[in-house]
Amino acid sequence: MRNILLETGLLLAVMAAAAGALWPSVKNDFVWDDAIYVSGNPLIRDLSPGGIKRIFAGTHYGLYKPASIVTLALNYRYCGLDPAPYRITNIALHAANAGLAFALILLLTQNTAAAFICALLFGVHPLRVESVAWVSERKDVLYALFFLLSSVFYAAYVKNRSRIRYIAALVCFGVSLTAKPMGITLPAVLFVYDYLLGRQFDKRLLPEKLPYILVAGAFGLWTYFLLGSANQFKSGYSLSDRIFFVFYGLKFYAVKLFYPVRLSAIYPFPARNGGALPLDYLLSPALVLGVLLLAVKRFHREKPLMAGLAFYIIAVAPALQFFPSGQAVTADRYSYIPSLGLFLPVAVYAERLLRNLRARNIKFAVIAAACMAALAATLFFAARARCRVWHDNLALFSDAACKYPDISTSK
């Protein structure tokens, strides 16, 4: 009973911290694409059976995301065009995601402290601001909700072989894809969960993954077709350029998670104009491959690290711009689910450090715990400060232009 009470208390604390970190965004105006997704979107103004049919039968600006549109329509029906309720909904979804992250890591590791640390880092990190403070990114927090729900049901299924939980996991996966296609990585991530749960890889595991693979494949092809038909791919970049983009993205998101400075609404594509890519891009493959080879060679027996790296690489893969599109080469929102992969080993090793210090010297353990709490507090207040940047278009784009003056001239 004491463990259940402790876990419940920690879960609620994580959710409260996640909500508190993003709460200042409630006072913000609609910004950027909110005119397309909310104030100027006719789809959200009709929740009649015919309106619902139109939402699910078509696409919106090149993507199929009916679940996200429906939730925006519910906000509109009950709150009109007041921005606050839309963001309160986003914050509630994010808080729920932090709670689900705690539950998932607890199921995967049976380590309450590590689950708390991982979920807390996920919930209060300033990279979360774009996904929550930007109403248009409802699709981000909504797809993540069902991605994590599916993950929790799957982990529970592995533990007790409940067919109901397996079906629930598959249904949640499907719903996740109707919010945002980013969730197509889940079938591969399931193998990471198997590894953490001690399942030996066996061909007999493949049939249970087949429904996920078929659903993900269908949505992946559909999304590729929609992006291509909407002419969103950027031209002018060679195959080698795109390979550099992939490695740059892998490095970029990892660095920002551990050193979240110079965050921006827009990270422009590098200008070509006949010249080579910037040195930062050219060095990225050597840096990323070097780190991965070192990790595999020296720490291949460290299950949290290997699983965390695999989760991160798989989950972030759709955002790595192998097919360049949009206005930016990277975006803070794409780190939402992938960040859990890198926070997992950090949390496990932080808990291990505290446990070892407590066994040797309680004073050192208290100092280490205080330092970790200070780090979490720093991220918490950095996220709250970042929310103010998203107050309106002037503040948002002034901030981006100040950090990246070449935004208007990037290819």
GROMACS .gro file of C-alpha atoms in nm:
model
  411
    1MET     CA    1   0.000   0.000   0.000
    2ARG     CA    2   0.286   0.238   0.086
    3ASN     CA    3   0.443   0.191  -0.261
    4ILE     CA    4   0.112   0.259  -0.434
    5LEU     CA    5   0.065   0.577  -0.232
    6LEU     CA    6   0.421   0.688  -0.306
    7GLU     CA    7   0.387   0.619  -0.679
    8THR     CA    8   0.053   0.800  -0.692
    9GLY     CA    9   0.201   1.098  -0.513
   10LEU     CA   10   0.500   1.113  -0.746
   11LEU     CA   11   0.277   1.080  -1.052
   12LEU     CA   12   0.062   1.370  -0.936
   13ALA     CA   13   0.373   1.574  -0.857
   14VAL     CA   14   0.509   1.517  -1.208
   15MET     CA   15   0.179   1.620  -1.364
   16ALA     CA   16   0.158   1.932  -1.147
   17ALA     CA   17   0.515   2.032  -1.232
   18ALA     CA   18   0.453   1.982  -1.604
   19ALA     CA   19   0.139   2.196  -1.589
   20GLY     CA   20   0.310   2.463  -1.380
   21ALA     CA   21   0.604   2.492  -1.618
   22LEU     CA   22   0.375   2.567  -1.914
   23TRP     CA   23   0.099   2.758  -1.733
   24PRO     CA   24   0.221   3.111  -1.827
   25SER     CA   25   0.124   3.034  -2.189
   26VAL     CA   26  -0.245   3.056  -2.091
   27LYS     CA   27  -0.223   3.436  -2.121
   28ASN     CA   28  -0.082   3.426  -2.475
   29ASP     CA   29  -0.256   3.525  -2.797
   30PHE     CA   30  -0.302   3.306  -3.103
   31VAL     CA   31   0.025   3.302  -3.300
   32TRP     CA   32   0.164   3.195  -3.636
   33ASP     CA   33  -0.040   2.911  -3.792
   34ASP     CA   34  -0.319   2.946  -3.534
   35ALA     CA   35  -0.498   3.155  -3.796
   36ILE     CA   36  -0.498   2.846  -4.020
   37TYR     CA   37  -0.574   2.586  -3.754
   38VAL     CA   38  -0.818   2.782  -3.537
   39SER     CA   39  -0.946   3.130  -3.613
   40GLY     CA   40  -0.957   3.082  -3.990
   41ASN     CA   41  -1.035   2.710  -3.999
   42PRO     CA   42  -1.393   2.638  -4.115
   43LEU     CA   43  -1.361   2.271  -4.017
   44ILE     CA   44  -1.368   2.347  -3.644
   45ARG     CA   45  -1.694   2.540  -3.671
   46ASP     CA   46  -1.912   2.243  -3.755
   47LEU     CA   47  -1.948   1.943  -3.526
   48SER     CA   48  -2.262   1.813  -3.692
   49PRO     CA   49  -2.248   1.459  -3.835
   50GLY     CA   50  -2.174   1.614  -4.175
   51GLY     CA   51  -1.898   1.829  -4.027
   52ILE     CA   52  -1.740   1.530  -3.853
   53LYS     CA   53  -1.752   1.339  -4.179
   54ARG     CA   54  -1.572   1.620  -4.362
   55ILE     CA   55  -1.304   1.628  -4.092
   56PHE     CA   56  -1.236   1.255  -4.120
   57ALA     CA   57  -1.277   1.232  -4.497
   58GLY     CA   58  -1.018   1.491  -4.595
   59THR     CA   59  -0.686   1.646  -4.510
   60HIS     CA   60  -0.591   1.984  -4.370
   61TYR     CA   61  -0.295   2.161  -4.528
   62GLY     CA   62  -0.145   1.839  -4.660
   63LEU     CA   63  -0.178   1.623  -4.349
   64TYR     CA   64  -0.440   1.382  -4.222
   65LYS     CA   65  -0.502   1.479  -3.857
   66PRO     CA   66  -0.877   1.449  -3.790
   67ALA     CA   67  -0.844   1.371  -3.418
   68SER     CA   68  -0.658   1.698  -3.362
   69ILE     CA   69  -0.914   1.896  -3.562
   70VAL     CA   70  -1.199   1.743  -3.362
   71THR     CA   71  -1.046   1.851  -3.031
   72LEU     CA   72  -1.001   2.204  -3.164
   73ALA     CA   73  -1.363   2.197  -3.278
   74LEU     CA   74  -1.473   2.101  -2.927
   75ASN     CA   75  -1.277   2.397  -2.789
   76TYR     CA   76  -1.446   2.624  -3.042
   77ARG     CA   77  -1.796   2.496  -2.965
   78TYR     CA   78  -1.768   2.562  -2.593
   79CYS     CA   79  -1.520   2.852  -2.580
   80GLY     CA   80  -1.535   3.031  -2.915
   81LEU     CA   81  -1.209   3.203  -3.007
   82ASP     CA   82  -1.078   3.274  -2.659
   83PRO     CA   83  -0.716   3.150  -2.676
   84ALA     CA   84  -0.694   3.054  -2.306
   85PRO     CA   85  -0.911   2.738  -2.314
   86TYR     CA   86  -0.721   2.604  -2.614
   87ARG     CA   87  -0.393   2.634  -2.425
   88ILE     CA   88  -0.541   2.499  -2.103
   89THR     CA   89  -0.640   2.191  -2.304
   90ASN     CA   90  -0.284   2.164  -2.440
   91ILE     CA   91  -0.143   2.197  -2.088
   92ALA     CA   92  -0.381   1.930  -1.956
   93LEU     CA   93  -0.275   1.694  -2.235
   94HIS     CA   94   0.091   1.763  -2.163
   95ALA     CA   95   0.042   1.700  -1.791
   96ALA     CA   96  -0.129   1.371  -1.876
   97ASN     CA   97   0.165   1.283  -2.102
   98ALA     CA   98   0.408   1.345  -1.818
   99GLY     CA   99   0.201   1.115  -1.598
  100LEU     CA  100   0.196   0.848  -1.868
  101ALA     CA  101   0.572   0.883  -1.912
  102PHE     CA  102   0.610   0.811  -1.539
  103ALA     CA  103   0.384   0.506  -1.567
  104LEU     CA  104   0.566   0.377  -1.876
  105ILE     CA  105   0.916   0.407  -1.732
  106LEU     CA  106   0.798   0.248  -1.409
  107LEU     CA  107   0.657  -0.048  -1.603
  108LEU     CA  108   0.975  -0.082  -1.808
  109THR     CA  109   1.228  -0.048  -1.527
  110GLN     CA  110   1.046  -0.120  -1.199
  111ASN     CA  111   1.243   0.180  -1.068
  112THR     CA  112   1.017   0.440  -0.906
  113ALA     CA  113   1.285   0.705  -0.857
  114ALA     CA  114   1.413   0.673  -1.214
  115ALA     CA  115   1.058   0.694  -1.349
  116PHE     CA  116   1.003   1.012  -1.149
  117ILE     CA  117   1.327   1.176  -1.264
  118CYS     CA  118   1.269   1.085  -1.630
  119ALA     CA  119   0.908   1.205  -1.633
  120LEU     CA  120   1.000   1.525  -1.447
  121LEU     CA  121   1.273   1.613  -1.697
  122PHE     CA  122   1.030   1.542  -1.979
  123GLY     CA  123   0.752   1.750  -1.825
  124VAL     CA  124   0.937   2.071  -1.733
  125HIS     CA  125   1.194   2.095  -2.012
  126PRO     CA  126   1.181   2.425  -2.210
  127LEU     CA  127   1.177   2.230  -2.539
  128ARG     CA  128   0.819   2.136  -2.447
  129VAL     CA  129   0.701   2.495  -2.484
  130GLU     CA  130   0.654   2.493  -2.860
  131SER     CA  131   0.436   2.182  -2.846
  132VAL     CA  132   0.212   2.326  -2.574
  133ALA     CA  133   0.213   2.706  -2.609
  134TRP     CA  134   0.144   2.690  -2.982
  135VAL     CA  135  -0.223   2.598  -3.019
  136SER     CA  136  -0.161   2.462  -3.370
  137GLU     CA  137   0.059   2.194  -3.216
  138ARG     CA  138  -0.238   2.033  -3.046
  139LYS     CA  139  -0.153   1.748  -3.280
  140ASP     CA  140   0.181   1.703  -3.103
  141VAL     CA  141   0.053   1.661  -2.748
  142LEU     CA  142  -0.248   1.460  -2.870
  143TYR     CA  143  -0.051   1.209  -3.077
  144ALA     CA  144   0.190   1.174  -2.783
  145LEU     CA  145  -0.099   1.103  -2.545
  146PHE     CA  146  -0.214   0.802  -2.746
  147PHE     CA  147   0.144   0.698  -2.831
  148LEU     CA  148   0.220   0.677  -2.460
  149LEU     CA  149  -0.114   0.516  -2.380
  150SER     CA  150  -0.042   0.251  -2.641
  151SER     CA  151   0.305   0.202  -2.492
  152VAL     CA  152   0.168   0.162  -2.139
  153PHE     CA  153  -0.094  -0.089  -2.254
  154TYR     CA  154   0.170  -0.281  -2.450
  155ALA     CA  155   0.408  -0.300  -2.154
  156ALA     CA  156   0.121  -0.417  -1.935
  157TYR     CA  157   0.029  -0.676  -2.200
  158VAL     CA  158   0.383  -0.813  -2.206
  159LYS     CA  159   0.371  -0.860  -1.829
  160ASN     CA  160   0.044  -1.053  -1.810
  161ARG     CA  161  -0.049  -1.144  -2.170
  162SER     CA  162  -0.390  -0.978  -2.152
  163ARG     CA  163  -0.553  -0.977  -2.496
  164ILE     CA  164  -0.769  -0.680  -2.395
  165ARG     CA  165  -0.458  -0.474  -2.320
  166TYR     CA  166  -0.303  -0.573  -2.652
  167ILE     CA  167  -0.616  -0.460  -2.838
  168ALA     CA  168  -0.626  -0.138  -2.635
  169ALA     CA  169  -0.261  -0.074  -2.727
  170LEU     CA  170  -0.333  -0.126  -3.096
  171VAL     CA  171  -0.642   0.097  -3.090
  172CYS     CA  172  -0.451   0.376  -2.913
  173PHE     CA  173  -0.178   0.347  -3.175
  174GLY     CA  174  -0.433   0.397  -3.452
  175VAL     CA  175  -0.581   0.700  -3.277
  176SER     CA  176  -0.232   0.844  -3.234
  177LEU     CA  177  -0.178   0.834  -3.609
  178THR     CA  178  -0.503   1.024  -3.668
  179ALA     CA  179  -0.365   1.305  -3.453
  180LYS     CA  180  -0.020   1.325  -3.618
  181PRO     CA  181   0.173   1.076  -3.834
  182MET     CA  182   0.487   1.110  -3.617
  183GLY     CA  183   0.370   0.808  -3.420
  184ILE     CA  184   0.448   0.565  -3.704
  185THR     CA  185   0.771   0.476  -3.524
  186LEU     CA  186   0.590   0.287  -3.248
  187PRO     CA  187   0.616  -0.062  -3.408
  188ALA     CA  188   0.997  -0.035  -3.400
  189VAL     CA  189   0.989   0.115  -3.050
  190LEU     CA  190   0.798  -0.193  -2.929
  191PHE     CA  191   1.116  -0.398  -2.980
  192VAL     CA  192   1.297  -0.154  -2.750
  193TYR     CA  193   1.029  -0.216  -2.487
  194ASP     CA  194   1.078  -0.590  -2.533
  195TYR     CA  195   1.451  -0.547  -2.473
  196LEU     CA  196   1.394  -0.347  -2.153
  197LEU     CA  197   1.139  -0.601  -2.032
  198GLY     CA  198   1.385  -0.886  -2.079
  199ARG     CA  199   1.219  -1.053  -2.376
  200GLN     CA  200   1.459  -1.241  -2.602
  201PHE     CA  201   1.427  -1.153  -2.968
  202ASP     CA  202   1.247  -1.437  -3.140
  203LYS     CA  203   1.060  -1.470  -3.467
  204ARG     CA  204   0.756  -1.561  -3.260
  205LEU     CA  205   0.742  -1.197  -3.149
  206LEU     CA  206   0.689  -1.077  -3.505
  207PRO     CA  207   0.320  -1.177  -3.544
  208GLU     CA  208   0.218  -0.958  -3.250
  209LYS     CA  209   0.396  -0.663  -3.418
  210LEU     CA  210   0.247  -0.727  -3.763
  211PRO     CA  211  -0.079  -0.532  -3.709
  212TYR     CA  212   0.125  -0.232  -3.592
  213ILE     CA  213   0.356  -0.258  -3.892
  214LEU     CA  214   0.067  -0.276  -4.138
  215VAL     CA  215  -0.111   0.023  -3.986
  216ALA     CA  216   0.211   0.226  -3.968
  217GLY     CA  217   0.304   0.136  -4.326
  218ALA     CA  218  -0.033   0.246  -4.460
  219PHE     CA  219  -0.018   0.577  -4.275
  220GLY     CA  220   0.344   0.629  -4.376
  221LEU     CA  221   0.270   0.588  -4.745
  222TRP     CA  222  -0.038   0.807  -4.715
  223THR     CA  223   0.162   1.082  -4.544
  224TYR     CA  224   0.439   1.065  -4.803
  225PHE     CA  225   0.183   1.092  -5.081
  226LEU     CA  226   0.012   1.389  -4.915
  227LEU     CA  227   0.337   1.574  -4.858
  228GLY     CA  228   0.442   1.517  -5.216
  229SER     CA  229   0.106   1.617  -5.361
  230ALA     CA  230   0.107   1.933  -5.148
  231ASN     CA  231   0.449   2.028  -5.293
  232GLN     CA  232   0.602   2.072  -4.950
  233PHE     CA  233   0.939   1.917  -5.036
  234LYS     CA  234   1.222   2.167  -5.076
  235SER     CA  235   1.436   2.147  -5.387
  236GLY     CA  236   1.801   2.236  -5.428
  237TYR     CA  237   1.948   1.990  -5.179
  238SER     CA  238   2.142   1.686  -5.297
  239LEU     CA  239   2.136   1.335  -5.153
  240SER     CA  240   2.458   1.405  -4.965
  241ASP     CA  241   2.305   1.724  -4.822
  242ARG     CA  242   2.010   1.525  -4.693
  243ILE     CA  243   2.240   1.273  -4.526
  244PHE     CA  244   2.411   1.560  -4.346
  245PHE     CA  245   2.067   1.690  -4.242
  246VAL     CA  246   1.991   1.353  -4.081
  247PHE     CA  247   2.307   1.350  -3.871
  248TYR     CA  248   2.275   1.720  -3.792
  249GLY     CA  249   1.922   1.659  -3.661
  250LEU     CA  250   2.036   1.369  -3.443
  251LYS     CA  251   2.304   1.591  -3.292
  252PHE     CA  252   2.085   1.901  -3.268
  253TYR     CA  253   1.805   1.749  -3.062
  254ALA     CA  254   2.044   1.570  -2.826
  255VAL     CA  255   2.244   1.888  -2.766
  256LYS     CA  256   1.933   2.099  -2.708
  257LEU     CA  257   1.799   1.849  -2.456
  258PHE     CA  258   2.114   1.878  -2.245
  259TYR     CA  259   2.193   2.242  -2.323
  260PRO     CA  260   1.864   2.420  -2.405
  261VAL     CA  261   1.992   2.763  -2.510
  262ARG     CA  262   1.917   2.974  -2.820
  263LEU     CA  263   1.581   2.805  -2.861
  264SER     CA  264   1.390   2.945  -3.156
  265ALA     CA  265   1.058   2.907  -3.333
  266ILE     CA  266   1.252   2.876  -3.660
  267TYR     CA  267   1.587   2.711  -3.726
  268PRO     CA  268   1.644   2.799  -4.092
  269PHE     CA  269   1.776   2.564  -4.356
  270PRO     CA  270   2.139   2.641  -4.438
  271ALA     CA  271   2.182   2.865  -4.740
  272ARG     CA  272   2.347   2.694  -5.038
  273ASN     CA  273   2.385   2.950  -5.312
  274GLY     CA  274   2.646   2.729  -5.475
  275GLY     CA  275   2.854   2.689  -5.160
  276ALA     CA  276   2.914   2.402  -4.920
  277LEU     CA  277   2.704   2.332  -4.615
  278PRO     CA  278   2.819   2.496  -4.290
  279LEU     CA  279   3.093   2.320  -4.095
  280ASP     CA  280   2.848   2.226  -3.820
  281TYR     CA  281   2.658   2.012  -4.071
  282LEU     CA  282   2.972   1.863  -4.228
  283LEU     CA  283   3.111   1.749  -3.893
  284SER     CA  284   2.783   1.602  -3.765
  285PRO     CA  285   2.819   1.251  -3.918
  286ALA     CA  286   3.165   1.198  -3.765
  287LEU     CA  287   3.049   1.328  -3.428
  288VAL     CA  288   2.727   1.126  -3.413
  289LEU     CA  289   2.882   0.803  -3.544
  290GLY     CA  290   3.177   0.844  -3.312
  291VAL     CA  291   2.954   0.882  -3.006
  292LEU     CA  292   2.737   0.587  -3.108
  293LEU     CA  293   3.035   0.359  -3.178
  294LEU     CA  294   3.193   0.453  -2.845
  295ALA     CA  295   2.865   0.386  -2.664
  296VAL     CA  296   2.819   0.047  -2.828
  297LYS     CA  297   3.181  -0.057  -2.775
  298ARG     CA  298   3.220   0.058  -2.415
  299PHE     CA  299   2.865   0.039  -2.276
  300HIS     CA  300   2.687  -0.228  -2.479
  301ARG     CA  301   2.594  -0.413  -2.160
  302GLU     CA  302   2.424  -0.106  -2.016
  303LYS     CA  303   2.063  -0.180  -2.101
  304PRO     CA  304   1.918   0.166  -2.011
  305LEU     CA  305   2.173   0.343  -2.231
  306MET     CA  306   2.137   0.111  -2.529
  307ALA     CA  307   1.757   0.114  -2.506
  308GLY     CA  308   1.748   0.491  -2.460
  309LEU     CA  309   1.967   0.557  -2.764
  310ALA     CA  310   1.762   0.317  -2.977
  311PHE     CA  311   1.436   0.478  -2.863
  312TYR     CA  312   1.570   0.828  -2.937
  313ILE     CA  313   1.699   0.744  -3.286
  314ILE     CA  314   1.382   0.557  -3.386
  315ALA     CA  315   1.139   0.813  -3.247
  316VAL     CA  316   1.312   1.116  -3.399
  317ALA     CA  317   1.373   0.956  -3.739
  318PRO     CA  318   1.062   1.099  -3.915
  319ALA     CA  319   1.177   1.453  -3.828
  320LEU     CA  320   1.531   1.426  -3.962
  321GLN     CA  321   1.462   1.600  -4.296
  322PHE     CA  322   1.590   1.331  -4.530
  323PHE     CA  323   1.317   1.474  -4.752
  324PRO     CA  324   1.357   1.846  -4.672
  325SER     CA  325   1.023   2.020  -4.620
  326GLY     CA  326   0.873   2.315  -4.436
  327GLN     CA  327   1.044   2.631  -4.323
  328ALA     CA  328   1.295   2.489  -4.076
  329VAL     CA  329   1.561   2.218  -4.075
  330THR     CA  330   1.477   2.134  -3.712
  331ALA     CA  331   1.201   2.228  -3.468
  332ASP     CA  332   1.173   2.209  -3.090
  333ARG     CA  333   0.843   2.020  -3.111
  334TYR     CA  334   1.005   1.722  -3.283
  335SER     CA  335   1.192   1.639  -2.962
  336TYR     CA  336   0.869   1.576  -2.768
  337ILE     CA  337   0.853   1.196  -2.757
  338PRO     CA  338   1.218   1.127  -2.859
  339SER     CA  339   1.343   1.312  -2.550
  340LEU     CA  340   1.225   1.024  -2.332
  341GLY     CA  341   1.490   0.804  -2.489
  342LEU     CA  342   1.776   1.024  -2.370
  343PHE     CA  343   1.619   1.107  -2.035
  344LEU     CA  344   1.578   0.738  -1.953
  345PRO     CA  345   1.950   0.656  -1.901
  346VAL     CA  346   2.005   0.992  -1.731
  347ALA     CA  347   1.731   0.909  -1.482
  348VAL     CA  348   1.848   0.553  -1.421
  349TYR     CA  349   2.208   0.658  -1.360
  350ALA     CA  350   2.104   0.954  -1.146
  351GLU     CA  351   1.902   0.720  -0.924
  352ARG     CA  352   2.193   0.476  -0.912
  353LEU     CA  353   2.430   0.757  -0.809
  354LEU     CA  354   2.199   0.872  -0.530
  355ARG     CA  355   2.159   0.517  -0.403
  356ASN     CA  356   2.535   0.456  -0.397
  357LEU     CA  357   2.605   0.788  -0.227
  358ARG     CA  358   2.340   0.724   0.035
  359ALA     CA  359   2.501   0.390   0.115
  360ARG     CA  360   2.842   0.554   0.160
  361ASN     CA  361   2.775   0.904   0.290
  362ILE     CA  362   2.431   1.050   0.345
  363LYS     CA  363   2.563   1.407   0.329
  364PHE     CA  364   2.695   1.358  -0.024
  365ALA     CA  365   2.363   1.201  -0.124
  366VAL     CA  366   2.175   1.504   0.009
  367ILE     CA  367   2.405   1.742  -0.180
  368ALA     CA  368   2.363   1.542  -0.503
  369ALA     CA  369   1.985   1.537  -0.460
  370ALA     CA  370   1.986   1.913  -0.400
  371CYS     CA  371   2.188   1.967  -0.719
  372MET     CA  372   1.940   1.756  -0.917
  373ALA     CA  373   1.649   1.948  -0.770
  374ALA     CA  374   1.819   2.275  -0.863
  375LEU     CA  375   1.861   2.151  -1.220
  376ALA     CA  376   1.493   2.059  -1.241
  377ALA     CA  377   1.399   2.399  -1.101
  378THR     CA  378   1.621   2.570  -1.358
  379LEU     CA  379   1.447   2.387  -1.641
  380PHE     CA  380   1.108   2.462  -1.486
  381PHE     CA  381   1.166   2.838  -1.476
  382ALA     CA  382   1.337   2.837  -1.817
  383ALA     CA  383   1.020   2.682  -1.961
  384ARG     CA  384   0.804   2.947  -1.795
  385ALA     CA  385   1.029   3.221  -1.937
  386ARG     CA  386   1.013   3.060  -2.281
  387CYS     CA  387   0.632   3.070  -2.266
  388ARG     CA  388   0.647   3.450  -2.271
  389VAL     CA  389   0.831   3.442  -2.605
  390TRP     CA  390   0.520   3.278  -2.751
  391HIS     CA  391   0.294   3.559  -2.627
  392ASP     CA  392   0.226   3.704  -2.973
  393ASN     CA  393   0.368   3.709  -3.324
  394LEU     CA  394   0.583   4.016  -3.261
  395ALA     CA  395   0.756   3.862  -2.961
  396LEU     CA  396   0.791   3.523  -3.129
  397PHE     CA  397   0.939   3.631  -3.459
  398SER     CA  398   1.151   3.907  -3.305
  399ASP     CA  399   1.309   3.642  -3.084
  400ALA     CA  400   1.372   3.411  -3.381
  401ALA     CA  401   1.514   3.690  -3.599
  402CYS     CA  402   1.742   3.804  -3.318
  403LYS     CA  403   1.891   3.455  -3.285
  404TYR     CA  404   1.895   3.369  -3.655
  405PRO     CA  405   1.916   3.691  -3.861
  406ASP     CA  406   1.945   3.491  -4.185
  407ILE     CA  407   1.594   3.344  -4.151
  408SER     CA  408   1.456   3.555  -4.435
  409THR     CA  409   1.744   3.466  -4.667
  410SER     CA  410   1.773   3.092  -4.601
  411LYS     CA  411   1.696   2.864  -4.892
   0.00000   0.00000   0.00000
